[in-house]
Short mmCIF file of C-alpha atoms (C1' of nucleotides) in Angstrom, two decimals:
data_model
loop_
_atom_site.label_atom_id
_atom_site.label_comp_id
_atom_site.label_asym_id
_atom_site.label_seq_id
_atom_site.Cartn_x
_atom_site.Cartn_y
_atom_site.Cartn_z
CA MET A 1 68.23 -144.75 7.39
CA VAL A 2 70.53 -142.38 9.18
CA LEU A 3 68.72 -139.46 10.65
CA PHE A 4 71.52 -137.81 12.54
CA GLU A 5 75.12 -137.69 11.58
CA ARG A 6 78.05 -135.70 12.81
CA ASP A 7 78.51 -132.46 10.94
CA ASN A 8 81.63 -132.20 8.92
CA ASP A 9 82.48 -129.34 11.05
CA ILE A 10 84.14 -126.00 10.68
CA TYR A 11 83.97 -125.80 14.47
CA ARG A 12 86.68 -127.19 16.62
CA ASP A 13 84.79 -126.25 19.78
CA ARG A 14 81.67 -124.23 19.28
CA ASP A 15 81.17 -123.89 23.03
CA ALA A 16 84.00 -121.38 23.13
CA LEU A 17 81.58 -118.87 21.66
CA ARG A 18 78.84 -119.52 24.12
CA GLU A 19 77.84 -117.20 26.87
CA ASP A 20 78.93 -119.56 29.63
CA TYR A 21 82.38 -120.16 28.24
CA GLN A 22 85.12 -119.14 30.60
CA PRO A 23 88.30 -118.26 28.74
CA GLU A 24 91.49 -118.86 30.69
CA ALA A 25 92.57 -115.28 30.19
CA LEU A 26 90.58 -112.09 29.94
CA VAL A 27 91.77 -109.88 27.15
CA GLY A 28 92.05 -106.14 27.45
CA ARG A 29 90.90 -105.75 31.05
CA ASP A 30 94.20 -105.80 32.91
CA GLU A 31 93.75 -102.60 34.81
CA GLU A 32 90.23 -103.35 35.94
CA LEU A 33 91.17 -106.85 37.04
CA GLN A 34 93.94 -105.52 39.17
CA THR A 35 91.69 -103.11 41.02
CA TYR A 36 89.05 -105.76 41.37
CA GLN A 37 91.48 -108.27 42.78
CA ALA A 38 92.70 -105.80 45.35
CA ALA A 39 89.13 -105.13 46.39
CA LEU A 40 88.58 -108.84 47.00
CA GLN A 41 91.75 -109.29 49.01
CA PRO A 42 90.09 -108.92 52.45
CA VAL A 43 88.22 -112.15 51.83
CA ILE A 44 91.45 -114.11 51.80
CA ASN A 45 92.56 -112.31 54.90
CA GLY A 46 89.45 -113.49 56.65
CA GLU A 47 88.16 -109.99 57.11
CA GLN A 48 84.75 -108.55 56.48
CA PRO A 49 84.50 -108.44 52.68
CA ASN A 50 84.27 -105.16 50.83
CA ASN A 51 81.11 -104.17 49.11
CA ILE A 52 81.98 -103.62 45.49
CA PHE A 53 80.12 -101.84 42.77
CA LEU A 54 80.93 -102.46 39.12
CA TYR A 55 79.53 -100.41 36.36
CA GLY A 56 79.90 -100.23 32.61
CA LYS A 57 77.78 -101.00 29.58
CA THR A 58 76.58 -104.48 28.67
CA GLY A 59 79.17 -106.91 27.41
CA VAL A 60 82.28 -105.10 28.58
CA GLY A 61 83.50 -107.92 30.77
CA LYS A 62 81.99 -107.10 34.15
CA THR A 63 80.37 -110.45 34.61
CA ALA A 64 83.24 -112.31 32.99
CA ALA A 65 85.74 -110.61 35.25
CA THR A 66 83.62 -111.40 38.28
CA LYS A 67 83.27 -115.07 37.45
CA TYR A 68 86.92 -115.31 36.62
CA LEU A 69 88.15 -113.72 39.82
CA LEU A 70 85.65 -115.44 42.06
CA ALA A 71 86.59 -118.83 40.66
CA HIS A 72 90.21 -118.10 41.52
CA LEU A 73 89.22 -116.70 44.85
CA LYS A 74 87.36 -119.85 45.73
CA ASP A 75 90.29 -122.05 44.73
CA ASP A 76 92.74 -119.98 46.64
CA ALA A 77 90.53 -119.68 49.69
CA ALA A 78 90.35 -123.46 49.89
CA GLN A 79 93.99 -123.50 50.98
CA TYR A 80 93.16 -121.75 54.20
CA ASP A 81 91.30 -123.76 56.77
CA ASP A 82 89.90 -120.77 58.56
CA ILE A 83 88.16 -119.43 55.49
CA ASP A 84 84.80 -120.77 54.51
CA LEU A 85 83.76 -118.95 51.38
CA SER A 86 80.43 -119.16 49.62
CA VAL A 87 79.48 -117.28 46.53
CA ILE A 88 75.91 -116.59 45.53
CA PHE A 89 75.54 -115.36 42.02
CA LEU A 90 72.21 -113.90 41.01
CA ASN A 91 71.29 -112.32 37.74
CA CYS A 92 68.56 -109.79 38.38
CA ASP A 93 67.39 -109.64 34.80
CA GLY A 94 63.63 -109.96 34.87
CA LEU A 95 63.44 -109.14 38.55
CA THR A 96 62.00 -105.79 39.43
CA SER A 97 62.06 -105.52 43.19
CA SER A 98 64.11 -106.20 46.27
CA TYR A 99 61.40 -108.58 47.27
CA GLN A 100 62.03 -110.81 44.30
CA ILE A 101 65.77 -110.70 44.81
CA ALA A 102 65.34 -111.69 48.43
CA THR A 103 63.21 -114.72 47.56
CA ARG A 104 65.72 -115.83 44.93
CA LEU A 105 68.54 -115.50 47.42
CA VAL A 106 66.69 -117.52 50.00
CA ASN A 107 66.05 -120.22 47.43
CA SER A 108 69.65 -120.37 46.36
CA LEU A 109 70.65 -120.91 49.99
CA ARG A 110 68.13 -123.66 50.46
CA SER A 111 67.94 -127.22 49.31
CA GLU A 112 65.79 -128.29 46.41
CA ALA A 113 63.13 -129.51 48.83
CA ASN A 114 62.79 -126.36 50.89
CA GLN A 115 62.24 -123.77 48.20
CA ILE A 116 59.82 -120.97 48.90
CA SER A 117 57.37 -119.39 46.54
CA THR A 118 58.37 -116.14 44.94
CA THR A 119 55.15 -114.43 45.89
CA GLY A 120 52.78 -114.22 48.79
CA TYR A 121 55.01 -113.57 51.78
CA PRO A 122 55.30 -110.25 53.50
CA LEU A 123 58.60 -108.59 52.66
CA ALA A 124 59.76 -108.54 56.25
CA SER A 125 59.38 -112.27 56.66
CA VAL A 126 61.37 -112.93 53.49
CA TYR A 127 64.20 -110.88 54.97
CA GLU A 128 63.88 -112.86 58.19
CA MET A 129 64.32 -116.07 56.27
CA LEU A 130 67.26 -114.61 54.43
CA TRP A 131 69.15 -113.61 57.56
CA GLU A 132 68.48 -116.98 59.12
CA ASP A 133 69.70 -118.86 56.08
CA LEU A 134 72.77 -116.71 55.70
CA ASP A 135 73.72 -117.31 59.29
CA ASP A 136 73.16 -121.04 58.86
CA ARG A 137 75.56 -121.00 55.98
CA GLY A 138 78.06 -118.95 57.94
CA GLY A 139 81.59 -118.00 56.93
CA SER A 140 82.27 -115.41 54.27
CA ILE A 141 79.49 -115.05 51.78
CA LEU A 142 79.80 -113.01 48.63
CA VAL A 143 76.50 -112.07 47.09
CA VAL A 144 76.81 -111.04 43.48
CA LEU A 145 73.86 -109.18 42.06
CA ASP A 146 74.28 -108.92 38.34
CA GLU A 147 72.30 -106.31 36.41
CA ILE A 148 70.90 -104.69 39.53
CA ASP A 149 69.84 -101.70 37.49
CA HIS A 150 66.82 -103.76 36.48
CA VAL A 151 65.57 -103.39 40.00
CA ASN A 152 63.45 -100.42 40.93
CA ASP A 153 63.95 -100.21 44.66
CA ASP A 154 67.15 -100.36 46.61
CA SER A 155 65.89 -101.72 49.90
CA ILE A 156 67.91 -104.92 49.63
CA LEU A 157 70.99 -102.94 48.76
CA TYR A 158 70.53 -101.15 52.00
CA GLN A 159 69.49 -104.13 54.10
CA LEU A 160 72.11 -106.61 53.02
CA PRO A 161 75.26 -104.62 53.77
CA ARG A 162 73.78 -103.41 57.05
CA ALA A 163 72.39 -106.70 58.29
CA ARG A 164 75.36 -107.39 60.46
CA ALA A 165 75.35 -103.94 61.99
CA ASN A 166 71.66 -104.23 62.68
CA GLY A 167 72.14 -107.46 64.55
CA ASP A 168 70.30 -109.57 62.03
CA LEU A 169 73.42 -111.58 61.30
CA ASP A 170 75.76 -113.05 63.88
CA VAL A 171 78.23 -115.33 62.18
CA ALA A 172 78.02 -114.73 58.46
CA LYS A 173 80.28 -112.15 56.88
CA VAL A 174 78.44 -110.88 53.86
CA GLY A 175 79.96 -108.90 51.02
CA LEU A 176 77.82 -107.49 48.27
CA ILE A 177 78.99 -107.14 44.71
CA GLY A 178 76.68 -105.08 42.57
CA ILE A 179 76.98 -105.07 38.81
CA SER A 180 75.17 -102.44 36.82
CA ASN A 181 74.91 -101.70 33.13
CA ASP A 182 73.68 -98.28 33.78
CA PHE A 183 75.85 -95.62 35.26
CA SER A 184 72.96 -93.38 36.21
CA PHE A 185 71.72 -96.16 38.47
CA ARG A 186 74.48 -95.25 40.86
CA ASP A 187 73.37 -91.66 41.03
CA ASP A 188 69.81 -92.63 41.79
CA LEU A 189 70.73 -94.66 44.82
CA SER A 190 69.85 -93.16 48.14
CA PRO A 191 72.88 -91.67 49.89
CA LYS A 192 72.98 -94.28 52.61
CA VAL A 193 73.13 -97.07 50.04
CA LYS A 194 75.70 -95.26 48.00
CA SER A 195 78.07 -94.89 50.87
CA SER A 196 77.96 -98.53 51.84
CA LEU A 197 77.65 -100.24 48.49
CA CYS A 198 79.97 -98.02 46.58
CA GLU A 199 82.91 -98.13 48.95
CA GLN A 200 84.80 -99.81 46.12
CA GLU A 201 83.85 -98.82 42.62
CA ILE A 202 85.27 -100.17 39.43
CA HIS A 203 84.44 -98.74 36.08
CA PHE A 204 84.57 -100.91 32.98
CA PRO A 205 84.87 -98.81 29.84
CA ALA A 206 83.50 -100.05 26.51
CA TYR A 207 85.74 -102.09 24.29
CA ASN A 208 87.11 -100.42 21.21
CA ALA A 209 87.40 -102.25 17.89
CA GLU A 210 90.98 -103.18 18.74
CA ASN A 211 89.96 -104.87 22.01
CA LEU A 212 87.11 -106.64 20.33
CA ARG A 213 89.34 -107.97 17.62
CA ALA A 214 91.70 -109.40 20.20
CA ILE A 215 88.83 -111.03 22.04
CA LEU A 216 87.31 -112.46 18.91
CA GLU A 217 90.66 -113.83 17.81
CA GLN A 218 91.16 -115.49 21.16
CA ARG A 219 87.76 -117.15 20.98
CA GLY A 220 87.94 -117.84 17.27
CA ASP A 221 91.21 -119.71 17.66
CA VAL A 222 89.57 -122.12 20.04
CA ALA A 223 86.21 -122.29 18.35
CA PHE A 224 87.12 -122.82 14.71
CA HIS A 225 89.51 -125.01 12.82
CA ASP A 226 92.40 -123.25 11.17
CA GLY A 227 91.65 -121.56 7.90
CA VAL A 228 87.89 -121.46 8.40
CA LEU A 229 87.68 -117.75 9.05
CA SER A 230 88.37 -115.56 6.10
CA ASP A 231 90.43 -112.51 6.90
CA GLU A 232 87.68 -109.97 6.92
CA VAL A 233 85.32 -111.81 9.27
CA ILE A 234 86.78 -110.91 12.63
CA PRO A 235 87.49 -107.27 11.81
CA LEU A 236 83.95 -106.97 10.54
CA CYS A 237 82.40 -108.47 13.65
CA ALA A 238 84.62 -106.23 15.75
CA ALA A 239 83.66 -103.17 13.76
CA TYR A 240 79.96 -103.87 14.14
CA GLY A 241 80.45 -104.46 17.82
CA ALA A 242 82.41 -101.28 18.36
CA LYS A 243 79.92 -99.27 16.40
CA ASP A 244 76.93 -100.58 18.32
CA ALA A 245 78.06 -100.50 21.90
CA GLY A 246 81.55 -101.89 22.39
CA ASP A 247 79.82 -105.05 23.44
CA ALA A 248 81.87 -108.24 23.38
CA ARG A 249 78.90 -110.52 23.93
CA GLN A 250 77.18 -109.16 20.90
CA SER A 251 80.26 -109.45 18.72
CA ILE A 252 80.85 -113.03 19.77
CA ASP A 253 77.21 -113.91 19.14
CA LEU A 254 77.58 -112.44 15.70
CA LEU A 255 80.64 -114.53 15.04
CA MET A 256 78.81 -117.62 16.17
CA LYS A 257 75.77 -116.84 14.09
CA ALA A 258 77.94 -116.38 11.04
CA GLY A 259 79.60 -119.70 11.83
CA ASP A 260 76.24 -121.43 12.17
CA LEU A 261 75.07 -120.08 8.87
CA ALA A 262 78.23 -121.28 7.18
CA ARG A 263 77.87 -124.68 8.77
CA ASP A 264 74.27 -125.02 7.68
CA GLU A 265 75.36 -124.35 4.16
CA GLU A 266 78.25 -126.74 4.53
CA THR A 267 80.72 -124.23 3.23
CA ALA A 268 84.33 -124.58 4.22
CA THR A 269 84.89 -120.99 5.20
CA ILE A 270 83.01 -118.18 6.86
CA THR A 271 82.73 -115.08 4.76
CA GLU A 272 81.77 -111.47 5.10
CA GLU A 273 78.43 -112.39 3.64
CA HIS A 274 77.72 -114.79 6.48
CA VAL A 275 78.47 -112.06 8.96
CA ARG A 276 76.06 -109.66 7.33
CA ARG A 277 73.29 -112.20 7.20
CA GLY A 278 74.06 -113.23 10.74
CA ARG A 279 73.67 -109.68 11.87
CA ARG A 280 70.28 -109.50 10.30
CA ALA A 281 69.18 -112.73 11.88
CA LEU A 282 70.29 -111.60 15.32
CA GLU A 283 68.53 -108.32 14.94
CA ARG A 284 65.39 -110.17 14.04
CA GLY A 285 65.68 -112.27 17.16
CA ARG A 286 66.11 -109.20 19.27
CA ILE A 287 63.02 -107.55 17.85
CA LYS A 288 61.00 -110.66 18.28
CA GLU A 289 61.96 -110.91 21.89
CA GLY A 290 61.14 -107.28 22.48
CA ILE A 291 57.78 -107.54 20.80
CA ASN A 292 56.99 -110.65 22.74
CA GLY A 293 57.24 -108.79 26.01
CA LEU A 294 54.83 -106.06 25.03
CA THR A 295 51.28 -105.65 26.21
CA GLU A 296 48.40 -106.05 23.86
CA HIS A 297 48.10 -102.30 23.73
CA GLY A 298 51.80 -102.11 23.03
CA HIS A 299 51.18 -104.23 19.96
CA LEU A 300 48.31 -102.06 18.88
CA VAL A 301 50.41 -98.94 19.21
CA LEU A 302 53.15 -100.56 17.18
CA TYR A 303 50.67 -101.60 14.53
CA ALA A 304 49.37 -98.07 14.34
CA LEU A 305 52.84 -96.68 13.88
CA LEU A 306 53.70 -99.40 11.43
CA THR A 307 50.77 -98.82 9.11
CA LEU A 308 51.22 -95.08 9.22
CA ASP A 309 54.87 -95.53 8.42
CA LEU A 310 53.95 -97.69 5.45
CA GLU A 311 51.74 -94.92 4.24
CA GLY A 312 54.72 -92.63 4.35
CA GLU A 313 53.43 -90.55 7.24
CA ALA A 314 56.44 -90.98 9.51
CA PRO A 315 57.89 -89.33 11.46
CA LEU A 316 54.90 -88.85 13.69
CA ARG A 317 54.19 -87.24 17.00
CA SER A 318 52.09 -89.09 19.50
CA ARG A 319 48.94 -87.14 18.74
CA ASP A 320 49.16 -88.26 15.11
CA VAL A 321 49.52 -91.87 16.07
CA ARG A 322 46.57 -91.73 18.35
CA PRO A 323 43.63 -91.80 15.93
CA ARG A 324 45.01 -94.83 14.15
CA TYR A 325 45.68 -96.49 17.44
CA THR A 326 42.17 -95.94 18.74
CA ARG A 327 40.80 -97.38 15.55
CA PHE A 328 42.85 -100.52 15.94
CA ALA A 329 41.88 -100.76 19.57
CA GLU A 330 38.24 -100.69 18.65
CA LEU A 331 38.81 -103.30 15.99
CA ALA A 332 40.42 -105.53 18.55
CA ASN A 333 37.48 -104.86 20.82
CA ARG A 334 39.52 -103.11 23.46
CA ASP A 335 39.02 -99.78 25.16
CA PRO A 336 41.68 -97.42 23.86
CA LEU A 337 44.11 -96.22 26.47
CA VAL A 338 44.37 -92.70 27.63
CA PRO A 339 47.00 -90.58 25.78
CA ARG A 340 49.40 -90.51 28.66
CA ARG A 341 49.52 -94.27 28.71
CA MET A 342 49.87 -94.48 24.98
CA ARG A 343 52.96 -92.33 25.21
CA ASP A 344 54.39 -94.80 27.67
CA HIS A 345 53.98 -97.51 25.10
CA LEU A 346 55.67 -95.41 22.47
CA SER A 347 58.56 -94.79 24.82
CA GLU A 348 58.80 -98.48 25.46
CA LEU A 349 59.04 -99.18 21.76
CA ALA A 350 61.79 -96.61 21.59
CA MET A 351 63.66 -98.28 24.42
CA LEU A 352 63.54 -101.57 22.57
CA GLY A 353 65.14 -99.90 19.58
CA ILE A 354 62.20 -100.73 17.37
CA VAL A 355 61.27 -97.12 17.02
CA SER A 356 63.48 -94.08 16.80
CA VAL A 357 62.77 -90.83 18.57
CA THR A 358 63.79 -87.30 17.86
CA GLU A 359 62.92 -84.56 20.27
CA ARG A 360 61.73 -81.42 18.63
CA ASN A 361 60.98 -78.00 19.92
CA GLU A 362 59.08 -75.40 17.96
CA GLY A 363 59.14 -72.91 20.74
CA ARG A 364 56.22 -70.81 21.70
CA ARG A 365 54.21 -71.78 18.68
CA GLY A 366 54.82 -75.50 18.69
CA GLY A 367 56.17 -76.47 22.07
CA THR A 368 58.22 -79.57 22.72
CA TYR A 369 57.26 -82.93 21.36
CA ARG A 370 58.82 -86.13 20.15
CA GLU A 371 58.73 -87.59 16.71
CA TYR A 372 58.59 -91.33 16.25
CA ALA A 373 59.55 -93.39 13.24
CA LEU A 374 60.26 -97.04 12.67
CA ASP A 375 63.91 -97.74 13.18
CA MET A 376 63.85 -101.22 11.74
CA ASP A 377 63.07 -102.94 8.55
CA VAL A 378 59.28 -102.97 8.32
CA GLU A 379 59.23 -106.49 7.03
CA LEU A 380 61.32 -107.63 9.95
CA ILE A 381 58.93 -106.16 12.46
CA LEU A 382 55.89 -107.44 10.64
CA SER A 383 57.06 -111.00 10.47
CA ALA A 384 58.04 -110.90 14.12
CA MET A 385 54.59 -109.59 14.97
CA MET A 386 52.82 -112.22 12.96
CA GLU A 387 54.73 -114.96 14.68
CA THR A 388 54.57 -113.83 18.24
CA VAL A 389 51.43 -111.83 18.64
CA GLU A 390 47.83 -112.71 18.73
CA VAL A 391 45.59 -109.72 18.52
CA VAL A 392 42.12 -110.64 17.54
CA GLY A 393 41.09 -109.04 14.28
CA VAL A 394 44.06 -106.80 13.90
CA HIS A 395 46.39 -109.12 12.04
CA ASP A 396 43.85 -109.31 9.31
CA SER A 397 43.45 -105.58 9.39
CA VAL A 398 47.12 -105.10 8.86
CA ALA A 399 47.50 -107.77 6.22
CA PRO A 400 46.26 -105.50 3.42
CA TYR A 401 49.11 -103.13 4.15
CA VAL A 402 51.65 -105.87 3.79
CA ASP A 403 50.72 -106.92 0.29
CA ALA A 404 49.50 -103.61 -1.02
CA ASP A 405 51.99 -101.57 -2.94
CA ALA A 406 52.94 -98.20 -1.59
CA ASN A 407 50.37 -96.22 -3.55
CA ALA A 408 47.39 -98.38 -2.79
CA GLU A 409 44.56 -96.89 -0.83
CA PRO A 410 44.65 -97.90 2.79
CA PRO A 411 41.88 -100.33 3.62
CA THR A 412 38.70 -98.87 4.94
CA LEU A 413 36.89 -99.77 8.10
CA GLU A 414 34.56 -102.05 6.16
CA ASP A 415 37.50 -104.08 5.01
CA PHE A 416 38.31 -104.72 8.61
CA SER A 417 34.94 -105.52 9.95
CA GLU A 418 34.76 -109.09 8.70
CA VAL A 419 36.50 -110.66 11.62
"C1'" DA B 1 64.03 -60.78 29.63
"C1'" DT B 2 59.80 -62.74 29.67
"C1'" DT B 3 56.08 -65.43 27.95
"C1'" DC B 4 54.05 -69.53 26.59
"C1'" DC B 5 53.24 -73.71 23.60
"C1'" DA B 6 52.68 -78.68 23.58
"C1'" DC B 7 54.12 -82.01 25.05
"C1'" DA B 8 57.40 -85.14 28.40
"C1'" DG B 9 57.31 -87.64 32.16
"C1'" DG B 10 56.85 -87.91 37.58
"C1'" DA B 11 53.62 -89.08 41.39
"C1'" DA B 12 49.62 -90.72 43.48
"C1'" DT B 13 46.17 -93.90 43.22
"C1'" DG B 14 43.43 -97.90 42.03
"C1'" DA B 15 41.72 -102.33 39.95
"C1'" DA B 16 42.80 -107.01 38.96
"C1'" DC B 17 45.40 -110.88 39.92
"C1'" DG B 18 48.26 -114.76 41.80
"C1'" DG B 19 49.95 -116.89 45.78
"C1'" DA B 20 50.52 -117.69 50.98
"C1'" DA B 21 48.64 -117.88 55.45
"C1'" DC B 22 44.92 -118.20 58.52
"C1'" DG C 1 36.61 -119.47 52.09
"C1'" DT C 2 38.90 -114.77 53.65
"C1'" DT C 3 42.68 -111.75 54.39
"C1'" DC C 4 47.11 -110.10 53.37
"C1'" DC C 5 50.89 -108.96 50.28
"C1'" DG C 6 53.39 -107.63 46.09
"C1'" DT C 7 53.12 -106.87 41.01
"C1'" DT C 8 51.38 -105.10 36.81
"C1'" DC C 9 48.84 -102.23 34.00
"C1'" DA C 10 46.18 -98.56 33.90
"C1'" DT C 11 44.08 -93.54 34.96
"C1'" DT C 12 44.31 -88.89 36.76
"C1'" DC C 13 46.57 -84.96 37.95
"C1'" DC C 14 50.42 -82.60 37.91
"C1'" DT C 15 55.08 -80.11 37.34
"C1'" DG C 16 58.96 -79.46 34.19
"C1'" DT C 17 61.13 -77.79 29.99
"C1'" DG C 18 63.58 -75.73 25.57
"C1'" DG C 19 63.35 -72.30 22.55
"C1'" DA C 20 60.48 -69.25 19.20
"C1'" DA C 21 57.67 -65.36 19.83
"C1'" DT C 22 56.82 -61.28 22.20
#
DNA sequence: ATTCCACAGGAATGAACGGAAC
DNA sequence: GTTCCGTTCATTCCTGTGGAAT
């Protein structure tokens, strides 16, 4: 019996839609590339590299441009004997401190066998190791820190560019390339960091629907066989992308998801319908991921908001969420958090896009407050919760809300107390 | 123009925890 | 084992704020 067989495939090369795919040309970023290239020129000249700061929203080609140019830079530098160029690329997603960045950098400079732990050392000694390892490597070293806005302190952004001036480095010529999704990050940097890191700044604006369409066509040509894409697919993906954030990554993911759906169904073409369903599936994945990263109390707060929303109470201010939340907390056998902390959880839900916020101000009588409401399909959130979360007792408490029709009485405390 | 509501959200602090070094 | 260090999640206390009411 044959278990696996090759798909009769609409894809010519599905990898062209993957995150790590490096297209041979970058579409719609000519101006930025030119500036960027000029900023990297000193490396080829054997001079101290510039520190460069790139900013722009997610998926507007910052990382792609960097990888593209640095690959060329490496190739071209190889022609010159007196240039010894190393590139360290580090994505700071999930890292929250300079300390963690420093340990990752040390590890990327070291062999498999000599790795250090990411916790436990004093910060100063991690820096010591870093300087030592950088000097051992020698030559020109470009350190790329992608998504540095995830990091809460800028000590490494200060230390790294200044290491040579401070006498910590003797031979290595280090250039720092910072990539940020968040423009306000730049403003929050301390002045001394700003002056050194931001000596060369390049702004990447969001893609418009036109740009996105060009990008998707470029990728689609490689990824799919001719005639697979119906006419409306790419414009639709582009339109969604432009509407959301001008994010190429997201649009390409959508195209791929639509392709996967079509392939699973063994249809010969990808249709608008696939795109719409793909969008839903991706959204679901996003929510799930977000929910996964929440604290137990985060889940309880979300449950509180969810059930209240189902009862038609939304939008709600935090004080209205609180009684329901405390009840759930008690059910789960946890001490309810203090209101201030609960608000933090609500804000976090808002940041994840699960919950929408509107600021209101009733003036002297009402004051300022925020109103929260679910911003996603309830069913979507619920199923994500059921799959990813384990909160003792509370799933069962919420279950009645799921099946009950809208007018049903909410379950009473007694209904809950079984578990 | 001034007052003041009701909350937003910053800052300081601490407990618990995992890992390294001694 | 103990001590040291950084991180995370929490509490406590606090200042800031936009606009209706005065």
